[in-house]
Amino acid sequence: MDGNIQVGVIMLGVQDVDRAKKFYVDGLGCAAEQDYPGFVRCRLGEGSSSPALYEWEAAARDAGVSPEGSGFRGVSFHFITGAREQVDGVMNRAAAAGTVVKEAAATGWGGYYGHFADPDGYLWKVTTAG
């Protein structure tokens, strides 16, 4: 091992795998690479880590931790695009499939971004620097 850590898959504990799959695959347009009862691994764009949707309690058991937890999880996923139109396109797909947390808007420093949440409350920020 060369000492560099890479993230290939990001496992998301979800309450309803079918609901989460519908959001990511049907709503956001991700491809389902693996699709098993209680587990779905999606493919995002080239070079991106893959989200894996795994039943919440099964994921907790797998890690040997309590499944109890609520509120902000201290994590958000960021999709950095090249243009405002791309931000708007992703935000529109997310709005049709889930919950917009913060509408996309210009910032004081020249950027543009918005936030949406998946059905289990995981936050996504879609942004561009210009």
Backbone as JSON Lines, residues from 0, in Angstrom:
{"i":0,"aa":"M","n":[0.85,-1.19,0.0],"ca":[0.0,0.0,0.0],"c":[0.89,1.23,0.0]}
{"i":1,"aa":"D","n":[0.52,2.2,-0.81],"ca":[1.35,3.39,-0.95],"c":[1.02,4.49,0.06]}
{"i":2,"aa":"G","n":[0.1,4.25,0.99],"ca":[-0.22,5.23,2.01],"c":[-1.38,6.13,1.67]}
{"i":3,"aa":"N","n":[-1.8,6.15,0.4],"ca":[-2.95,6.97,0.01],"c":[-4.23,6.19,0.23]}
{"i":4,"aa":"I","n":[-5.18,6.82,0.85],"ca":[-6.48,6.19,1.08],"c":[-7.43,6.65,0.0]}
{"i":5,"aa":"Q","n":[-8.18,5.72,-0.56],"ca":[-9.18,6.04,-1.55],"c":[-10.52,5.51,-1.08]}
{"i":6,"aa":"V","n":[-11.58,6.23,-1.38],"ca":[-12.92,5.78,-1.05],"c":[-13.56,5.27,-2.33]}
{"i":7,"aa":"G","n":[-13.86,3.99,-2.35],"ca":[-14.49,3.38,-3.52],"c":[-16.0,3.34,-3.39]}
{"i":8,"aa":"V","n":[-16.48,3.06,-2.17],"ca":[-17.91,2.95,-1.92],"c":[-18.24,3.69,-0.62]}
{"i":9,"aa":"I","n":[-19.31,4.43,-0.62],"ca":[-19.8,5.11,0.58],"c":[-21.14,4.47,0.92]}
{"i":10,"aa":"M","n":[-21.18,3.72,2.03],"ca":[-22.38,3.03,2.43],"c":[-23.3,3.98,3.17]}
{"i":11,"aa":"L","n":[-24.56,4.02,2.75],"ca":[-25.57,4.84,3.41],"c":[-26.6,3.92,4.05]}
{"i":12,"aa":"G","n":[-26.72,3.99,5.36],"ca":[-27.76,3.24,6.04],"c":[-29.09,3.91,5.78]}
{"i":13,"aa":"V","n":[-30.04,3.18,5.2],"ca":[-31.33,3.75,4.84],"c":[-32.47,2.98,5.49]}
{"i":14,"aa":"Q","n":[-33.59,3.64,5.71],"ca":[-34.75,3.0,6.34],"c":[-35.49,2.1,5.36]}
{"i":15,"aa":"D","n":[-35.49,2.45,4.09],"ca":[-36.23,1.69,3.07],"c":[-35.37,1.66,1.81]}
{"i":16,"aa":"V","n":[-34.78,0.52,1.52],"ca":[-33.86,0.41,0.38],"c":[-34.58,0.7,-0.94]}
{"i":17,"aa":"D","n":[-35.8,0.22,-1.09],"ca":[-36.53,0.47,-2.33],"c":[-36.82,1.96,-2.53]}
{"i":18,"aa":"R","n":[-37.18,2.65,-1.46],"ca":[-37.44,4.09,-1.54],"c":[-36.15,4.84,-1.91]}
{"i":19,"aa":"A","n":[-35.04,4.47,-1.25],"ca":[-33.76,5.11,-1.55],"c":[-33.32,4.83,-2.98]}
{"i":20,"aa":"K","n":[-33.52,3.59,-3.43],"ca":[-33.18,3.23,-4.81],"c":[-33.98,4.07,-5.79]}
{"i":21,"aa":"K","n":[-35.26,4.25,-5.53],"ca":[-36.11,5.06,-6.41],"c":[-35.56,6.48,-6.49]}
{"i":22,"aa":"F","n":[-35.14,7.04,-5.35],"ca":[-34.6,8.4,-5.32],"c":[-33.32,8.48,-6.16]}
{"i":23,"aa":"Y","n":[-32.36,7.6,-5.89],"ca":[-31.06,7.69,-6.55],"c":[-31.1,7.23,-8.0]}
{"i":24,"aa":"V","n":[-31.8,6.15,-8.29],"ca":[-31.81,5.6,-9.65],"c":[-32.84,6.32,-10.51]}
{"i":25,"aa":"D","n":[-34.1,6.31,-10.09],"ca":[-35.15,6.93,-10.91],"c":[-35.1,8.46,-10.84]}
{"i":26,"aa":"G","n":[-34.87,9.01,-9.65],"ca":[-34.9,10.45,-9.48],"c":[-33.66,11.16,-9.98]}
{"i":27,"aa":"L","n":[-32.48,10.71,-9.52],"ca":[-31.24,11.39,-9.89],"c":[-30.57,10.8,-11.13]}
{"i":28,"aa":"G","n":[-31.02,9.63,-11.57],"ca":[-30.48,9.04,-12.79],"c":[-29.21,8.23,-12.62]}
{"i":29,"aa":"C","n":[-28.91,7.8,-11.39],"ca":[-27.75,6.94,-11.16],"c":[-28.05,5.54,-11.68]}
{"i":30,"aa":"A","n":[-27.03,4.81,-12.06],"ca":[-27.2,3.43,-12.5],"c":[-27.04,2.5,-11.29]}
{"i":31,"aa":"A","n":[-27.86,1.46,-11.22],"ca":[-27.74,0.45,-10.16],"c":[-26.76,-0.62,-10.64]}
{"i":32,"aa":"E","n":[-25.56,-0.65,-10.03],"ca":[-24.55,-1.64,-10.41],"c":[-24.82,-3.0,-9.77]}
{"i":33,"aa":"Q","n":[-25.26,-2.98,-8.53],"ca":[-25.64,-4.2,-7.82],"c":[-27.01,-3.94,-7.23]}
{"i":34,"aa":"D","n":[-27.91,-4.9,-7.35],"ca":[-29.27,-4.72,-6.85],"c":[-29.73,-6.03,-6.23]}
{"i":35,"aa":"Y","n":[-29.65,-6.09,-4.9],"ca":[-30.04,-7.27,-4.14],"c":[-31.07,-6.87,-3.1]}
{"i":36,"aa":"P","n":[-31.85,-7.81,-2.6],"ca":[-32.77,-7.45,-1.5],"c":[-31.98,-6.87,-0.32]}
{"i":37,"aa":"G","n":[-32.34,-5.65,0.09],"ca":[-31.68,-5.0,1.23],"c":[-30.37,-4.31,0.9]}
{"i":38,"aa":"F","n":[-29.95,-4.31,-0.37],"ca":[-28.67,-3.69,-0.74],"c":[-28.68,-3.3,-2.21]}
{"i":39,"aa":"V","n":[-28.32,-2.05,-2.48],"ca":[-28.16,-1.57,-3.86],"c":[-26.91,-0.71,-3.9]}
{"i":40,"aa":"R","n":[-26.04,-0.98,-4.87],"ca":[-24.87,-0.12,-5.08],"c":[-25.08,0.63,-6.38]}
{"i":41,"aa":"C","n":[-24.96,1.96,-6.31],"ca":[-25.2,2.83,-7.46],"c":[-23.88,3.29,-8.06]}
{"i":42,"aa":"R","n":[-23.96,3.71,-9.3],"ca":[-22.79,4.29,-9.96],"c":[-23.11,5.75,-10.27]}
{"i":43,"aa":"L","n":[-22.23,6.62,-9.82],"ca":[-22.34,8.04,-10.15],"c":[-21.47,8.28,-11.37]}
{"i":44,"aa":"G","n":[-21.03,9.48,-11.58],"ca":[-20.18,9.79,-12.72],"c":[-18.8,9.18,-12.62]}
{"i":45,"aa":"E","n":[-18.08,9.18,-13.74],"ca":[-16.74,8.62,-13.8],"c":[-15.82,9.27,-12.78]}
{"i":46,"aa":"G","n":[-15.07,8.45,-12.07],"ca":[-14.13,8.94,-11.07],"c":[-14.74,9.18,-9.69]}
{"i":47,"aa":"S","n":[-16.04,8.97,-9.57],"ca":[-16.72,9.2,-8.3],"c":[-16.84,7.91,-7.5]}
{"i":48,"aa":"S","n":[-16.87,8.04,-6.18],"ca":[-17.16,6.9,-5.33],"c":[-18.6,6.47,-5.56]}
{"i":49,"aa":"S","n":[-18.9,5.21,-5.27],"ca":[-20.24,4.67,-5.46],"c":[-21.0,4.66,-4.15]}
{"i":50,"aa":"P","n":[-22.22,5.2,-4.11],"ca":[-23.02,5.04,-2.9],"c":[-23.65,3.66,-2.87]}
{"i":51,"aa":"A","n":[-23.59,3.03,-1.7],"ca":[-24.25,1.75,-1.49],"c":[-25.39,1.98,-0.51]}
{"i":52,"aa":"L","n":[-26.57,1.55,-0.84],"ca":[-27.76,1.72,-0.01],"c":[-27.99,0.4,0.72]}
{"i":53,"aa":"Y","n":[-27.91,0.46,2.04],"ca":[-27.97,-0.75,2.86],"c":[-28.96,-0.53,3.98]}
{"i":54,"aa":"E","n":[-29.77,-1.5,4.26],"ca":[-30.77,-1.38,5.31],"c":[-30.13,-0.87,6.61]}
{"i":55,"aa":"W","n":[-30.7,0.18,7.19],"ca":[-30.15,0.89,8.35],"c":[-29.73,-0.05,9.48]}
{"i":56,"aa":"E","n":[-30.65,-0.86,9.96],"ca":[-30.34,-1.73,11.1],"c":[-29.33,-2.8,10.74]}
{"i":57,"aa":"A","n":[-29.39,-3.31,9.52],"ca":[-28.4,-4.3,9.08],"c":[-27.01,-3.67,9.01]}
{"i":58,"aa":"A","n":[-26.94,-2.41,8.57],"ca":[-25.65,-1.71,8.51],"c":[-25.09,-1.51,9.91]}
{"i":59,"aa":"A","n":[-25.95,-1.15,10.85],"ca":[-25.51,-0.97,12.24],"c":[-25.0,-2.3,12.81]}
{"i":60,"aa":"R","n":[-25.74,-3.38,12.57],"ca":[-25.3,-4.71,13.04],"c":[-23.95,-5.08,12.42]}
{"i":61,"aa":"D","n":[-23.81,-4.8,11.14],"ca":[-22.57,-5.11,10.43],"c":[-21.37,-4.42,11.08]}
{"i":62,"aa":"A","n":[-21.58,-3.17,11.55],"ca":[-20.51,-2.4,12.17],"c":[-20.4,-2.66,13.67]}
{"i":63,"aa":"G","n":[-21.4,-3.35,14.24],"ca":[-21.38,-3.62,15.67],"c":[-21.7,-2.42,16.52]}
{"i":64,"aa":"V","n":[-22.59,-1.52,16.0],"ca":[-22.97,-0.32,16.73],"c":[-24.49,-0.25,16.85]}
{"i":65,"aa":"S","n":[-24.97,0.63,17.72],"ca":[-26.41,0.83,17.92],"c":[-27.02,1.5,16.69]}
{"i":66,"aa":"P","n":[-28.21,1.1,16.3],"ca":[-28.88,1.74,15.17],"c":[-29.56,3.06,15.54]}
{"i":67,"aa":"E","n":[-29.55,3.44,16.81],"ca":[-30.2,4.67,17.26],"c":[-29.42,5.88,16.74]}
{"i":68,"aa":"G","n":[-30.13,6.87,16.3],"ca":[-29.48,8.09,15.83],"c":[-30.47,8.96,15.09]}
{"i":69,"aa":"S","n":[-30.34,10.26,15.2],"ca":[-31.23,11.16,14.49],"c":[-30.53,12.52,14.33]}
{"i":70,"aa":"G","n":[-31.18,13.4,13.59],"ca":[-30.64,14.74,13.4],"c":[-29.5,14.77,12.4]}
{"i":71,"aa":"F","n":[-28.79,15.88,12.39],"ca":[-27.67,16.07,11.47],"c":[-26.59,15.05,11.77]}
{"i":72,"aa":"R","n":[-26.13,14.37,10.76],"ca":[-25.14,13.3,10.91],"c":[-23.7,13.8,10.77]}
{"i":73,"aa":"G","n":[-23.53,15.11,10.57],"ca":[-22.18,15.65,10.46],"c":[-21.5,15.36,9.14]}
{"i":74,"aa":"V","n":[-22.29,15.05,8.12],"ca":[-21.72,14.74,6.81],"c":[-22.64,15.28,5.72]}
{"i":75,"aa":"S","n":[-22.04,15.73,4.63],"ca":[-22.8,16.06,3.43],"c":[-21.93,15.69,2.24]}
{"i":76,"aa":"F","n":[-22.59,15.43,1.15],"ca":[-21.9,15.06,-0.08],"c":[-21.93,16.27,-1.0]}
{"i":77,"aa":"H","n":[-20.81,16.55,-1.66],"ca":[-20.72,17.74,-2.49],"c":[-20.47,17.35,-3.94]}
{"i":78,"aa":"F","n":[-21.3,17.88,-4.82],"ca":[-21.15,17.68,-6.25],"c":[-20.77,19.04,-6.82]}
{"i":79,"aa":"I","n":[-19.54,19.16,-7.29],"ca":[-19.03,20.42,-7.83],"c":[-19.14,20.36,-9.34]}
{"i":80,"aa":"T","n":[-19.9,21.28,-9.89],"ca":[-20.15,21.3,-11.33],"c":[-19.37,22.42,-11.99]}
{"i":81,"aa":"G","n":[-19.48,22.49,-13.3],"ca":[-18.76,23.51,-14.04],"c":[-19.59,24.74,-14.37]}
{"i":82,"aa":"A","n":[-20.9,24.68,-14.13],"ca":[-21.75,25.81,-14.52],"c":[-23.03,25.86,-13.69]}
{"i":83,"aa":"R","n":[-23.58,27.05,-13.58],"ca":[-24.84,27.23,-12.84],"c":[-25.96,26.4,-13.43]}
{"i":84,"aa":"E","n":[-25.98,26.25,-14.75],"ca":[-27.03,25.47,-15.4],"c":[-26.99,24.02,-14.92]}
{"i":85,"aa":"Q","n":[-25.79,23.49,-14.68],"ca":[-25.67,22.13,-14.16],"c":[-26.21,22.04,-12.73]}
{"i":86,"aa":"V","n":[-25.91,23.06,-11.92],"ca":[-26.46,23.1,-10.56],"c":[-27.98,23.07,-10.63]}
{"i":87,"aa":"D","n":[-28.54,23.94,-11.47],"ca":[-30.0,24.01,-11.59],"c":[-30.58,22.68,-12.09]}
{"i":88,"aa":"G","n":[-29.92,22.04,-13.03],"ca":[-30.41,20.76,-13.55],"c":[-30.46,19.69,-12.48]}
{"i":89,"aa":"V","n":[-29.39,19.58,-11.69],"ca":[-29.37,18.59,-10.61],"c":[-30.39,18.94,-9.54]}
{"i":90,"aa":"M","n":[-30.48,20.21,-9.19],"ca":[-31.45,20.63,-8.17],"c":[-32.88,20.37,-8.64]}
{"i":91,"aa":"N","n":[-33.17,20.57,-9.92],"ca":[-34.51,20.29,-10.44],"c":[-34.83,18.8,-10.36]}
{"i":92,"aa":"R","n":[-33.86,17.95,-10.71],"ca":[-34.09,16.5,-10.6],"c":[-34.3,16.11,-9.14]}
{"i":93,"aa":"A","n":[-33.5,16.7,-8.25],"ca":[-33.63,16.39,-6.83],"c":[-34.98,16.86,-6.29]}
{"i":94,"aa":"A","n":[-35.45,18.02,-6.73],"ca":[-36.74,18.53,-6.27],"c":[-37.87,17.61,-6.7]}
{"i":95,"aa":"A","n":[-37.76,17.06,-7.91],"ca":[-38.8,16.16,-8.39],"c":[-38.77,14.82,-7.66]}
{"i":96,"aa":"A","n":[-37.6,14.45,-7.13],"ca":[-37.45,13.13,-6.5],"c":[-37.4,13.18,-4.98]}
{"i":97,"aa":"G","n":[-37.15,14.33,-4.4],"ca":[-36.95,14.38,-2.96],"c":[-37.21,15.75,-2.39]}
{"i":98,"aa":"T","n":[-36.32,16.19,-1.52],"ca":[-36.53,17.41,-0.75],"c":[-35.41,18.41,-1.0]}
{"i":99,"aa":"V","n":[-35.77,19.6,-1.45],"ca":[-34.81,20.69,-1.54],"c":[-34.73,21.32,-0.16]}
{"i":100,"aa":"V","n":[-33.53,21.39,0.37],"ca":[-33.3,21.95,1.7],"c":[-33.0,23.44,1.59]}
{"i":101,"aa":"K","n":[-32.23,23.81,0.58],"ca":[-31.88,25.21,0.35],"c":[-31.82,25.42,-1.16]}
{"i":102,"aa":"E","n":[-32.69,26.29,-1.66],"ca":[-32.72,26.59,-3.09],"c":[-31.36,27.09,-3.56]}
{"i":103,"aa":"A","n":[-31.0,26.77,-4.8],"ca":[-29.75,27.26,-5.36],"c":[-29.8,28.77,-5.5]}
{"i":104,"aa":"A","n":[-28.71,29.41,-5.1],"ca":[-28.63,30.87,-5.15],"c":[-27.17,31.3,-5.27]}
{"i":105,"aa":"A","n":[-26.98,32.51,-5.75],"ca":[-25.64,33.08,-5.86],"c":[-25.12,33.43,-4.47]}
{"i":106,"aa":"T","n":[-23.8,33.38,-4.32],"ca":[-23.16,33.73,-3.06],"c":[-22.43,35.06,-3.2]}
{"i":107,"aa":"G","n":[-22.02,35.62,-2.09],"ca":[-21.27,36.86,-2.1],"c":[-19.88,36.72,-2.7]}
{"i":108,"aa":"W","n":[-19.34,35.5,-2.72],"ca":[-17.99,35.29,-3.25],"c":[-17.99,34.83,-4.7]}
{"i":109,"aa":"G","n":[-19.17,34.85,-5.36],"ca":[-19.23,34.53,-6.78],"c":[-19.64,33.11,-7.1]}
{"i":110,"aa":"G","n":[-19.83,32.29,-6.1],"ca":[-20.27,30.92,-6.33],"c":[-21.78,30.83,-6.46]}
{"i":111,"aa":"Y","n":[-22.25,29.61,-6.61],"ca":[-23.68,29.35,-6.76],"c":[-23.91,27.94,-6.26]}
{"i":112,"aa":"Y","n":[-24.85,27.78,-5.32],"ca":[-25.09,26.43,-4.8],"c":[-26.46,26.3,-4.16]}
{"i":113,"aa":"G","n":[-26.86,25.04,-3.97],"ca":[-28.08,24.69,-3.26],"c":[-27.87,23.35,-2.56]}
{"i":114,"aa":"H","n":[-28.78,23.02,-1.65],"ca":[-28.73,21.75,-0.93],"c":[-30.03,20.98,-1.13]}
{"i":115,"aa":"F","n":[-29.92,19.65,-1.23],"ca":[-31.09,18.79,-1.2],"c":[-30.8,17.61,-0.29]}
{"i":116,"aa":"A","n":[-31.84,16.92,0.1],"ca":[-31.69,15.75,0.98],"c":[-32.34,14.55,0.32]}
{"i":117,"aa":"D","n":[-31.74,13.38,0.55],"ca":[-32.36,12.15,0.08],"c":[-33.46,11.75,1.07]}
{"i":118,"aa":"P","n":[-34.2,10.67,0.81],"ca":[-35.3,10.31,1.7],"c":[-34.9,10.0,3.14]}
{"i":119,"aa":"D","n":[-33.62,9.71,3.39],"ca":[-33.17,9.42,4.74],"c":[-32.47,10.61,5.4]}
{"i":120,"aa":"G","n":[-32.51,11.75,4.75],"ca":[-31.96,12.97,5.33],"c":[-30.5,13.24,5.03]}
{"i":121,"aa":"Y","n":[-29.85,12.43,4.19],"ca":[-28.47,12.71,3.82],"c":[-28.43,13.95,2.94]}
{"i":122,"aa":"L","n":[-27.58,14.9,3.3],"ca":[-27.5,16.17,2.6],"c":[-26.55,16.11,1.42]}
{"i":123,"aa":"W","n":[-26.96,16.74,0.33],"ca":[-26.14,16.91,-0.86],"c":[-26.07,18.39,-1.18]}
{"i":124,"aa":"K","n":[-24.86,18.88,-1.45],"ca":[-24.65,20.25,-1.88],"c":[-24.23,20.2,-3.34]}
{"i":125,"aa":"V","n":[-24.91,20.97,-4.18],"ca":[-24.55,21.07,-5.59],"c":[-24.06,22.49,-5.8]}
{"i":126,"aa":"T","n":[-22.84,22.64,-6.31],"ca":[-22.21,23.96,-6.35],"c":[-21.34,24.15,-7.59]}
{"i":127,"aa":"T","n":[-21.12,25.4,-7.9],"ca":[-20.14,25.8,-8.89],"c":[-19.45,27.07,-8.39]}
{"i":128,"aa":"A","n":[-18.24,27.25,-8.82],"ca":[-17.48,28.41,-8.36],"c":[-17.82,29.66,-9.16]}
{"i":129,"aa":"G","n":[-18.52,29.52,-10.26],"ca":[-18.79,30.71,-11.06],"c":[-20.12,30.75,-11.7]}
